[in-house]
Coordinates of C-alpha atoms in Angstrom, one line a residue:
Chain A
X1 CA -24.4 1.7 11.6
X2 CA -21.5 0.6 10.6
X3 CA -18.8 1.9 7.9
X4 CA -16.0 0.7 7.0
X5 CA -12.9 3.0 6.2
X6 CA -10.8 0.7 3.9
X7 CA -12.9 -1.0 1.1
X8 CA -11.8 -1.8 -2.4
X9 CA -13.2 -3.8 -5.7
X10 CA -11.0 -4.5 -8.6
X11 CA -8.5 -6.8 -9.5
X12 CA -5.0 -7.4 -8.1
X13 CA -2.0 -8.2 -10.0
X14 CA -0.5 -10.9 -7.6
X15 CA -3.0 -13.3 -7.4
X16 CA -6.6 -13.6 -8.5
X17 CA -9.1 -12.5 -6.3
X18 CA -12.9 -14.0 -5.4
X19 CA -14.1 -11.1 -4.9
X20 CA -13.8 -8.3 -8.3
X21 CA -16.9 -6.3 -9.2
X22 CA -18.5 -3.3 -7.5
X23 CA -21.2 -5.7 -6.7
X24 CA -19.3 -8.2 -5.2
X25 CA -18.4 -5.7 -2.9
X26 CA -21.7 -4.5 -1.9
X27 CA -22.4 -8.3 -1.6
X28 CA -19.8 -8.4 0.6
X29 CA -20.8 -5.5 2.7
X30 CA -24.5 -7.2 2.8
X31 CA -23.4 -10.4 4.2
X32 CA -21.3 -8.8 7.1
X33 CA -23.5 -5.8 8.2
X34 CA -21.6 -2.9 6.7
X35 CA -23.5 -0.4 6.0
X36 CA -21.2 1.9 4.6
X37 CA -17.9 2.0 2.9
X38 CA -15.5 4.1 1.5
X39 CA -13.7 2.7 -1.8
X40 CA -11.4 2.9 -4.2
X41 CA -10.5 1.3 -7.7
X42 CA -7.5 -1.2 -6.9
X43 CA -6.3 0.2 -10.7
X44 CA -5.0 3.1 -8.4
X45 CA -2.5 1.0 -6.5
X46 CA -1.0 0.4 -9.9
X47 CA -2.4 1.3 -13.0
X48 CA -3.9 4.6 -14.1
X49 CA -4.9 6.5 -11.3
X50 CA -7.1 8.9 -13.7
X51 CA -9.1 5.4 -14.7
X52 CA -9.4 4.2 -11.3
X53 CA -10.9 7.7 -9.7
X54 CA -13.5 7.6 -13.0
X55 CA -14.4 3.9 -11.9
X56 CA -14.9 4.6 -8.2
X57 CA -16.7 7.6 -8.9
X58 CA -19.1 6.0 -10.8
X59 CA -19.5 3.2 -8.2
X60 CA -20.0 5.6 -5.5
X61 CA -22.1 7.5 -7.2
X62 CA -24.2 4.7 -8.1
X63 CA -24.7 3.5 -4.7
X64 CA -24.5 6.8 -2.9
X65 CA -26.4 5.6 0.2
X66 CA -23.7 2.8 0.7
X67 CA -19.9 4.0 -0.7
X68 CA -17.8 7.0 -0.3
X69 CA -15.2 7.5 -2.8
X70 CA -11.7 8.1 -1.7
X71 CA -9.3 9.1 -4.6
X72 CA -5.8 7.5 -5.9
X73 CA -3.4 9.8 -7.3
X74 CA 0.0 9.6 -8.4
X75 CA 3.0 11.7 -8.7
X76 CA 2.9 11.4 -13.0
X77 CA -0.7 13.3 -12.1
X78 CA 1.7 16.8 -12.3
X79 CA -0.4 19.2 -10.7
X80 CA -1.6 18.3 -7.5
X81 CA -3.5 21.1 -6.2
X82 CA -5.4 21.0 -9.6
X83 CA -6.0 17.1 -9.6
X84 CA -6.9 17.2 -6.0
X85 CA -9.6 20.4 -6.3
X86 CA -11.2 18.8 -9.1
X87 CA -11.5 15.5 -7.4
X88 CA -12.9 16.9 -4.0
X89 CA -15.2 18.7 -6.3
X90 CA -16.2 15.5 -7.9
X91 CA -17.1 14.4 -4.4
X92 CA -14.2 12.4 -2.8
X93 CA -14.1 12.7 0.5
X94 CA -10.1 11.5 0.5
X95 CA -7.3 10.0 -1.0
X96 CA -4.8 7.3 -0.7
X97 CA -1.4 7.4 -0.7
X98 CA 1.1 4.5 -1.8
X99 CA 4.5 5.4 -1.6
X100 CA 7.8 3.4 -1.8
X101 CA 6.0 0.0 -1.3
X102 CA 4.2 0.0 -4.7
X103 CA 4.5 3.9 -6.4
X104 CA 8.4 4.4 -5.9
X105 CA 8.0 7.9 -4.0
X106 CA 8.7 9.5 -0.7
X107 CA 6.9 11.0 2.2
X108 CA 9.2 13.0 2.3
X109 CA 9.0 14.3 -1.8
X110 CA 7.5 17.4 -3.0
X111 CA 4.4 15.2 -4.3
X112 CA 3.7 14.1 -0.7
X113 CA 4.3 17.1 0.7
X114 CA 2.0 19.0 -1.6
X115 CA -0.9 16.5 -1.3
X116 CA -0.9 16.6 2.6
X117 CA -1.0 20.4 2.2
X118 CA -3.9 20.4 -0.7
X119 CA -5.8 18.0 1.6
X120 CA -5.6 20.0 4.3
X121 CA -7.4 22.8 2.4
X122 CA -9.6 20.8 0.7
X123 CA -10.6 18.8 3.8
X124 CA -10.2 15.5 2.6
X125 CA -8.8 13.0 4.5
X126 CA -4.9 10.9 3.6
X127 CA -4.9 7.8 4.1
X128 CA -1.5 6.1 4.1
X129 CA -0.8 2.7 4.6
X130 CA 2.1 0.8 5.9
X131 CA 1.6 -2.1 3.8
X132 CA -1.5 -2.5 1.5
X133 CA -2.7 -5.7 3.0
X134 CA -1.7 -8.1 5.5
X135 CA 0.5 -10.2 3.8
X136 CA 4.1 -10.2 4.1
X137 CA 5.4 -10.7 0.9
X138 CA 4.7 -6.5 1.2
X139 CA 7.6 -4.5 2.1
X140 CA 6.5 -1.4 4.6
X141 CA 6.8 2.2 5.2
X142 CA 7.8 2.9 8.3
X143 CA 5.2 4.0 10.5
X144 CA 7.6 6.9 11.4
X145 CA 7.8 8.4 8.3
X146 CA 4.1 8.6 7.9
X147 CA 4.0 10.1 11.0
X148 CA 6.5 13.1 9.8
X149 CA 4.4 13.7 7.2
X150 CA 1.4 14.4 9.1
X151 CA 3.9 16.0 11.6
X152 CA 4.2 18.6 8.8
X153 CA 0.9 19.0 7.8
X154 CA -0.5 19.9 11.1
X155 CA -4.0 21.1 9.5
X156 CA -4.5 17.9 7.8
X157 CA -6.6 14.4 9.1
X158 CA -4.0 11.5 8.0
X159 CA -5.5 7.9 8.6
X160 CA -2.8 5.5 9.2
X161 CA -2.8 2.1 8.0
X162 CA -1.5 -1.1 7.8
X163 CA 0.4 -1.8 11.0
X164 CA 0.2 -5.1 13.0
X165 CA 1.7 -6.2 15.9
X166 CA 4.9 -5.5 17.9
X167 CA 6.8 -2.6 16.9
X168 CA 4.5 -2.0 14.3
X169 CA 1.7 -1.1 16.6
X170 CA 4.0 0.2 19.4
X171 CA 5.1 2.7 16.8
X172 CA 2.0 3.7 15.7
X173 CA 0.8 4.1 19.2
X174 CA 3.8 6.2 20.3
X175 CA 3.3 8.5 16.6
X176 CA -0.6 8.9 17.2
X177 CA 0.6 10.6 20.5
X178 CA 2.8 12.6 18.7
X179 CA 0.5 13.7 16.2
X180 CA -2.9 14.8 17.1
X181 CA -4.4 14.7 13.3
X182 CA -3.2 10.8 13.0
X183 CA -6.1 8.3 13.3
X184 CA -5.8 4.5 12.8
X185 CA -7.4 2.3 10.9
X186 CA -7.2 -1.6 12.0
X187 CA -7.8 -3.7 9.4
X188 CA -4.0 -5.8 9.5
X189 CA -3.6 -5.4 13.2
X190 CA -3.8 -9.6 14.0
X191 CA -2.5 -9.3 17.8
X192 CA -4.2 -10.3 21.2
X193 CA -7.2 -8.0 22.4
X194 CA -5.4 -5.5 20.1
X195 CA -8.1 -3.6 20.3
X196 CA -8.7 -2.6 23.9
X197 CA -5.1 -1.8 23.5
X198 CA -4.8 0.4 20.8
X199 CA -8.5 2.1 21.9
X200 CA -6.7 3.0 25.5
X201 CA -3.5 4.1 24.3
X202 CA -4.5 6.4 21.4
X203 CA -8.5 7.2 22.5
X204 CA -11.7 6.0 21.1
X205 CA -12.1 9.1 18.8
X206 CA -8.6 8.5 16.6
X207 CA -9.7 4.1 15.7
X208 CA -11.4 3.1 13.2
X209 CA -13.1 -0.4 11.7
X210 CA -11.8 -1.2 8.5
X211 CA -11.7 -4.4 6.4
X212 CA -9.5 -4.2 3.7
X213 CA -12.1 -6.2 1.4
X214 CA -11.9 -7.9 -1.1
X215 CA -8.4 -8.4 -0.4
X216 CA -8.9 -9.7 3.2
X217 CA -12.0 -11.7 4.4
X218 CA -14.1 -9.2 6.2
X219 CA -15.5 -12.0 8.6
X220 CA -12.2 -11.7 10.6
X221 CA -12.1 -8.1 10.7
X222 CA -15.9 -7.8 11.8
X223 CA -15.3 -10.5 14.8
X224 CA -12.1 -8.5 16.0
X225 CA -14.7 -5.8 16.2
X226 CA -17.5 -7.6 17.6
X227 CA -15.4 -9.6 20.4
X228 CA -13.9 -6.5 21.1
X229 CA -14.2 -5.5 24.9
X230 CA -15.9 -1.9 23.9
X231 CA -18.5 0.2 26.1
X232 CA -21.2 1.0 24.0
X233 CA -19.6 5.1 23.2
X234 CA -16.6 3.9 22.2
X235 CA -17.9 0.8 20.1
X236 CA -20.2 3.4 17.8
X237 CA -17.3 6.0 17.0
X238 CA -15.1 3.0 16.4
X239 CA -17.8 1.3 14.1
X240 CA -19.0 4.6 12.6
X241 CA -18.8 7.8 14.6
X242 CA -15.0 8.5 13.4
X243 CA -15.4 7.7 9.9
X244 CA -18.8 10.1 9.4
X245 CA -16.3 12.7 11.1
X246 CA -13.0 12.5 8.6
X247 CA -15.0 11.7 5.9
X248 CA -17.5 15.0 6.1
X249 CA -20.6 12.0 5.8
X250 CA -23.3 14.3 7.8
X251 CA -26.4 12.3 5.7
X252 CA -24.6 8.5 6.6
Chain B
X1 CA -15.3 -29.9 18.5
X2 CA -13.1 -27.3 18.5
X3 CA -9.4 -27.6 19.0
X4 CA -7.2 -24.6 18.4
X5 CA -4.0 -26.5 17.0
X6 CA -1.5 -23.6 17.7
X7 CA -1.1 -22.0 21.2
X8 CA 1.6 -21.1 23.3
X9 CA 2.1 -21.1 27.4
X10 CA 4.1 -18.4 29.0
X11 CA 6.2 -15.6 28.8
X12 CA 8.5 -14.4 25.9
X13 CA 9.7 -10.7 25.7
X14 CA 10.8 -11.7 22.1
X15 CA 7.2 -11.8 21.2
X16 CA 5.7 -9.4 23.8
X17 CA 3.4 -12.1 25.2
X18 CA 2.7 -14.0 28.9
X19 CA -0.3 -15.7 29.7
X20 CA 0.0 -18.8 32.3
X21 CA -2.5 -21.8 31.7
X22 CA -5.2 -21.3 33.6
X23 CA -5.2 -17.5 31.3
X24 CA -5.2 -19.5 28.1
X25 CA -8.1 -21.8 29.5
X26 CA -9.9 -19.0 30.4
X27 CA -9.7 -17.4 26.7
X28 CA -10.4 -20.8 25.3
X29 CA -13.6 -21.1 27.2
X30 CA -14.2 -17.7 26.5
X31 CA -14.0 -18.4 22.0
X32 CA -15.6 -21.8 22.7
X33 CA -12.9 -23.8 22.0
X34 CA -13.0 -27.4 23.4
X35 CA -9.6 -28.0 23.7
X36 CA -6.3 -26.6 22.9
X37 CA -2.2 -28.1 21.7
X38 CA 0.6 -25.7 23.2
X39 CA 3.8 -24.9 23.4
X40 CA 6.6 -23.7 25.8
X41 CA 7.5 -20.1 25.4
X42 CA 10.7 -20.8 28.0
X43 CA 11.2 -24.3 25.3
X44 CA 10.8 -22.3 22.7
X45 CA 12.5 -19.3 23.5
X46 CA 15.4 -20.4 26.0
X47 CA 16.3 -23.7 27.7
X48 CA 14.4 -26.2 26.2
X49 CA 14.5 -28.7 28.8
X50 CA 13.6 -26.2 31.9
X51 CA 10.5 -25.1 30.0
X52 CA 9.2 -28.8 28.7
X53 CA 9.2 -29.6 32.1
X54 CA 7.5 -27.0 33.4
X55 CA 5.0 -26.9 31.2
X56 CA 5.0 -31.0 31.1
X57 CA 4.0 -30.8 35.4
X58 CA 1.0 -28.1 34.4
X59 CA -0.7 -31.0 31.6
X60 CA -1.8 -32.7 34.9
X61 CA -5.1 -32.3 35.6
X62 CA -5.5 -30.6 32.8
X63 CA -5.6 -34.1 30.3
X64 CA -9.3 -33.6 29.1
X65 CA -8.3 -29.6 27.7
X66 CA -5.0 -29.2 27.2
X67 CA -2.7 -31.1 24.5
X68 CA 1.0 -31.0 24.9
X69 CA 3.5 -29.9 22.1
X70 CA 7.2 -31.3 23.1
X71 CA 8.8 -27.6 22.2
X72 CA 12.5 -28.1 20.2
X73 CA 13.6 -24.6 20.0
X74 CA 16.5 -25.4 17.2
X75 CA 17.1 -28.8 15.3
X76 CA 21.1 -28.4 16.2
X77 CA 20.4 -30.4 19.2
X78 CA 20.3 -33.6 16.9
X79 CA 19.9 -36.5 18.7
X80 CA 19.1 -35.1 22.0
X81 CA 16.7 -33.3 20.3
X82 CA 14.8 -37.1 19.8
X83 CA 16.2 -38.2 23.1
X84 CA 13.8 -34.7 24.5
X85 CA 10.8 -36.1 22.2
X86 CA 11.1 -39.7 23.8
X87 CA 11.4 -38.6 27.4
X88 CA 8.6 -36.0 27.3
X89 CA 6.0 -38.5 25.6
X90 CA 6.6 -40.8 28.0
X91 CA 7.1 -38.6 31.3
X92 CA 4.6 -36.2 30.6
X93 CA 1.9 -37.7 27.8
X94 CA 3.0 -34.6 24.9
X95 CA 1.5 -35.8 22.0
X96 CA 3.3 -33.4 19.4
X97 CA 6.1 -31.7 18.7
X98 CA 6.6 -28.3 17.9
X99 CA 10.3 -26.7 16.0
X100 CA 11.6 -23.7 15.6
X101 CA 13.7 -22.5 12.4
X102 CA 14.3 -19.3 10.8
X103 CA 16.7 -18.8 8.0
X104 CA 20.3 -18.6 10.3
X105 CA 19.5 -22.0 11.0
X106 CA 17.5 -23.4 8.6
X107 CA 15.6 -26.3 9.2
X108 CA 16.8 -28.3 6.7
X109 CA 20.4 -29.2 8.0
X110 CA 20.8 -32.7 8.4
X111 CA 20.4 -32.4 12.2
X112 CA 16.7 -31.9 12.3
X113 CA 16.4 -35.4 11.2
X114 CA 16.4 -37.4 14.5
X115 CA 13.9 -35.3 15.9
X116 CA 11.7 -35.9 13.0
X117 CA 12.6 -39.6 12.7
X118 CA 11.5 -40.1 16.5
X119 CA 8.2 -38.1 16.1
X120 CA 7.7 -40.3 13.2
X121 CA 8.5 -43.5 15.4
X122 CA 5.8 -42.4 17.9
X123 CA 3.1 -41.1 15.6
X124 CA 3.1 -37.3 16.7
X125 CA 2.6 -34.5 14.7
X126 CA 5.3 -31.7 13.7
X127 CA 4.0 -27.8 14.1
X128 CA 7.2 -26.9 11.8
X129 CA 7.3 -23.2 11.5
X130 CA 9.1 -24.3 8.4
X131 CA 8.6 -22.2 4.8
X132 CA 7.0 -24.5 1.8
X133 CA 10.5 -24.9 0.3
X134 CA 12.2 -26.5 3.8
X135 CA 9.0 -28.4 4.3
X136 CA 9.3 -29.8 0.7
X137 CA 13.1 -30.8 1.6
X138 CA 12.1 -32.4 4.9
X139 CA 9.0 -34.6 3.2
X140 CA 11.6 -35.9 1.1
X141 CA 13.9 -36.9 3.8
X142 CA 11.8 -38.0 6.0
X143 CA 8.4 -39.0 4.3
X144 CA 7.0 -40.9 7.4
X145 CA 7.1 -37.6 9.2
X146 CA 3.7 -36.1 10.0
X147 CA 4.9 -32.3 9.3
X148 CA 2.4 -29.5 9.8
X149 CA 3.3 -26.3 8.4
X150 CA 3.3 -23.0 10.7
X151 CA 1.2 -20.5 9.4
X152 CA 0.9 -22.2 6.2
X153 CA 3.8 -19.7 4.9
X154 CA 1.8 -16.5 6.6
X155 CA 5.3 -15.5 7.9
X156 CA 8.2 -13.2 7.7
X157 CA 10.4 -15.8 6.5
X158 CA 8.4 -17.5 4.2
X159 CA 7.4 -14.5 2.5
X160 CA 3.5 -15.4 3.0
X161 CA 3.3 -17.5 0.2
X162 CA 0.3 -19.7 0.9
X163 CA 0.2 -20.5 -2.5
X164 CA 3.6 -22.2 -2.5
X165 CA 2.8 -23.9 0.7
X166 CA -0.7 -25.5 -0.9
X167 CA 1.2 -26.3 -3.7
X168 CA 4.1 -28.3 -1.6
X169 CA 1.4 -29.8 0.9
X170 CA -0.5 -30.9 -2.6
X171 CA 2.8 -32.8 -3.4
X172 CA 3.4 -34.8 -0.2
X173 CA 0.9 -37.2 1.8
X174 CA 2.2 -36.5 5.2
X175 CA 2.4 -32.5 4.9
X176 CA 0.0 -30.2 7.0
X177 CA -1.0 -26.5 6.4
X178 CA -1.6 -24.8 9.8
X179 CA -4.4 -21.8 9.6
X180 CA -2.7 -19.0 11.8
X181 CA -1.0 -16.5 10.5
X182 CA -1.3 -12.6 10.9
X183 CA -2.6 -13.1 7.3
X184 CA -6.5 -13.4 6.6
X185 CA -6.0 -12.8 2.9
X186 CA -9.4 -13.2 1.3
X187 CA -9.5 -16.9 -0.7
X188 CA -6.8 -18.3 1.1
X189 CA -8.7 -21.0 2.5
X190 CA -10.9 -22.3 0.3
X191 CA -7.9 -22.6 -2.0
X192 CA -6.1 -24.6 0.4
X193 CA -9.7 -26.9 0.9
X194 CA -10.0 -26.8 -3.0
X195 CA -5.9 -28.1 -3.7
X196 CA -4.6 -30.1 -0.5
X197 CA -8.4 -31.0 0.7
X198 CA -10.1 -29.7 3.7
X199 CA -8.5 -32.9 5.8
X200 CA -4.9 -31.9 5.5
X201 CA -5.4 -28.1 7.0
X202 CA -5.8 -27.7 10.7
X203 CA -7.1 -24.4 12.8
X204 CA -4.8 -22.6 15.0
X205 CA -4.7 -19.1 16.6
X206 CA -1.4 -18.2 17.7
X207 CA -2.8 -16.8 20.8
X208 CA -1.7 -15.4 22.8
X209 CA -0.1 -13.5 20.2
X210 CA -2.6 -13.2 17.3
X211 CA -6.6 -12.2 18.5
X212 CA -8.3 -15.9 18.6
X213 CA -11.7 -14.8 17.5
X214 CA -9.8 -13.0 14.2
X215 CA -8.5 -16.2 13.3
X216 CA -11.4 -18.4 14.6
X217 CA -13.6 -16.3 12.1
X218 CA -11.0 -17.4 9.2
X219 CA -12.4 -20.7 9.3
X220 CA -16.0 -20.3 10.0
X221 CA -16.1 -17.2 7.5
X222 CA -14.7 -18.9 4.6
X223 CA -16.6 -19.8 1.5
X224 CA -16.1 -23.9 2.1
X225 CA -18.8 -26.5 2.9
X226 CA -20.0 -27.1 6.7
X227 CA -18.4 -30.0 6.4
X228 CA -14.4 -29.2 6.0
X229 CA -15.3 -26.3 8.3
X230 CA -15.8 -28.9 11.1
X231 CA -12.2 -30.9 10.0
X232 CA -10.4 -27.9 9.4
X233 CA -11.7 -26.7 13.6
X234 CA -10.9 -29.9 15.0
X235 CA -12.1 -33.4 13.3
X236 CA -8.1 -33.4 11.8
X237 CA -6.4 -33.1 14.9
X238 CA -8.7 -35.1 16.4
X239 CA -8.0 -37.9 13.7
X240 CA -4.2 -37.4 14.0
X241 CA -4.1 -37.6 17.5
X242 CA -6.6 -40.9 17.9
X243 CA -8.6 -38.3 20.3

């Protein structure tokens, strides 16, 4: 089994992509043995977030056995605790949050705050990234910051995403010991037997695989996984083990 | 064959990476690559001369794996910068050259042109970890130059703008795209195959700093025919070099 915490379908306003539908994502999933995946409209980066959560709904819904939908929501949404109840009613099992890189918020702002507290009573997992893909055209949030915020929301699973290499992923390392409820998901770290590393400093239960597709090729993100020096424990809750956990997937 | 274009020897705390030759050996052999073309981390990072030669006495030996990059950590050496080219082809058998920039010395002051002259002069490849827009400036000034891009724009300074750099490389006959970079954007490569053509972009890793089998799987993951998969791995360097 294999799931993948950081999938996508949709369209992307700096460059086209080969990869748009719903079903080129499953197709993509099919041709690099991922099971399972847990999506979200790329209309939520930056169009309407209300549009995108109907869209990945409906995908997920569709292919029940193979996507979990994680919600987008945006400070216009007004009331958070009312957005977010309806969605985890609807069945998300989390929700992503961009900030200053693409939605012009805070960690730090009452929105942020209030999801990370909704979340936490709602059980769904936030999952913030640094930088939405691995290209560095992206300005970041600092890993630290996301780290306050699940500082403050001690009740609360945050999955951090996004960092790479040098003080990106020394930072992360140093904030997941900080902060017991942050996992990390390594779909942009690029470095040397990253890894090993990352799975000895922060603990085979708090990693997780991730792809970033259709925005990144899977086939790297797979071999990272597959060359990775893992026993066979720690390979499974990296593949699959973690995700079923945050994401509440007890049938998957 | 498989030749990973873009690896480096040694220690550098700017980086946070050491790994001695027989280490990167053993990694290649471990991915399957046949052979690989590094650089100097001392060159690169501190006394150009000290680490050239130290790196230049491990090639021995070594002739049938390893490929030698003449490191020139900044252009402002000028003419000794050629004068270092010339005396570690023929002391040591390099049979590139790799240059540093980054934007407080960009690359395209005047003084990077004798190093790029004499690697013209002897035939050897540039790894230039140029941006598209110096690499357009340099083609122009030197258009003999053989000037393979770094990262093909997958960097800081360069914004990651592989489109750009496909576009430049499209526009001159001697200019290179180099496949690693942190970035594994999806459709990256078989734009580059589909604009420049799969003989003008050459597999690296960056190891090791970037994870070799991540950037291996670039390549052999992309949607291009089995055919530029085997140039892009190793039949370009391998025509470049005469190999």
């Amino acid at each position: 089994m294999r799931i993948d915490i950081n999938a996508f379908f949709g369209h992307w306003p700096y460059w086209p992509l080969p990869h748009t539908s719903g079903d080129d994502t499953l197709r993509l999933m099919d041709e690099h043995g991922i099971d399972h995946a847990a999506i979200t409209s790329l209309r939520g980066l930056h169009g309407d977030w209300r549009e995108a959560n109907a869209e990945t709904l409906a995908l997920a819904t569709a292919h029940a056995d193979r996507m979990t939908p994680i919600a987008s929501i945006s400070p216009m949404a007004g009331n958070v605790d009312q957005v977010l109840r309806a969605a985890a009613g609807a069945g998300f099992r989390g929700v992503r949050l961009y900030p200053l890189l693409l939605q012009g918020y805070s960690l730090q702002s009452a929105f942020a705050n209030e999801v990370g507290r909704v979340a936490g009573e709602l059980d769904l997992l936030v999952i913030v990234p640094t930088r939405p893909m691995m290209n560095f055209r992206f300005p970041t949030v600092a890993v630290e910051e996301i780290a306050a915020l699940a500082d403050r929301h001690p009740a609360t699973s945050f999955l951090l995403s996004g960092p790479n290499y040098l003080s990106e992923f020394n930072g992360a390392i140093e904030a997941m010991h900080r902060c017991a409820n942050l996992a990390f998901e390594v779909s942009c770290m690029q470095g040397f037997r990253a890894m090993e590393r990352i799975v000895a400093a922060a603990g085979a239960e708090r990693v997780l695989f991730g792809t970033g597709l259709p925005l990144q090729y899977p086939a790297c993100n797979v071999a990272k996984l597959e060359h990775a020096a893992l026993d066979t424990t720690t390979r499974a809750a990296v593949e699959a083990g973690n995700a079923r956990r945050l994401l509440g997937l007890d049938s998957v | 064959m498989i030749i990973d274009g873009h690896a480096h020897v040694g220690s550098a705390q700017y980086l946070q990476i050491d790994m001695d030759l027989a280490g990167l050996l053993a990694v290649a052999d471990e991915v399957g690559f046949d052979r690989i073309f590094v650089t100097d981390l001392t060159a690169l990072f501190y006394d150009m001369r000290e680490g050239n030669d130290r790196f230049g006495r491990l090639l021995a030996g070594h002739e049938d794996r390893v490929l030698g990059y003449v490191t020139i950590p900044t252009h402002r050496f000028g003419v000794a910068a050629a004068d270092e080219i010339r005396r570690c082809v023929e002391r040591y058998g390099m049979r590139g050259v790799k240059m540093y920039s980054h934007p407080q010395s960009p690359i395209t002051e005047t003084s990077s042109t004798p190093a790029l002259e004499a690697a013209a002069e002897l035939g050897l490849p540039v790894l230039g970890h140029f941006t598209p827009d110096e690499c357009d400036v340099l083609m122009q000034r030197v258009p003999e130059a053989m000037i393979v891009m770094a990262h093909m724009a997958g960097q800081p300074y360069a914004l990651g703008n592989w489109h750009l750099a496909v576009e430049v490389a499209a526009r001159h006959p001697n200019l290179y795209l180099d496949t690693a970079t942190s970035q594994i954007d999806n459709g990256m490569l078989e734009y580059a195959v589909e604009h420049v053509g799969a003989e003008k972009v050459l597999f690296g890793t960056d190891m090791p700093l970037l994870d070799p089998w991540v950037q291996q799987a670039k390549v052999t993951g992309a949607a291009i025919p089995a055919e530029a998969k085997q140039l892009i791995l190793g039949g370009n360097v391998a025509r470049l070099l005469r190999l």
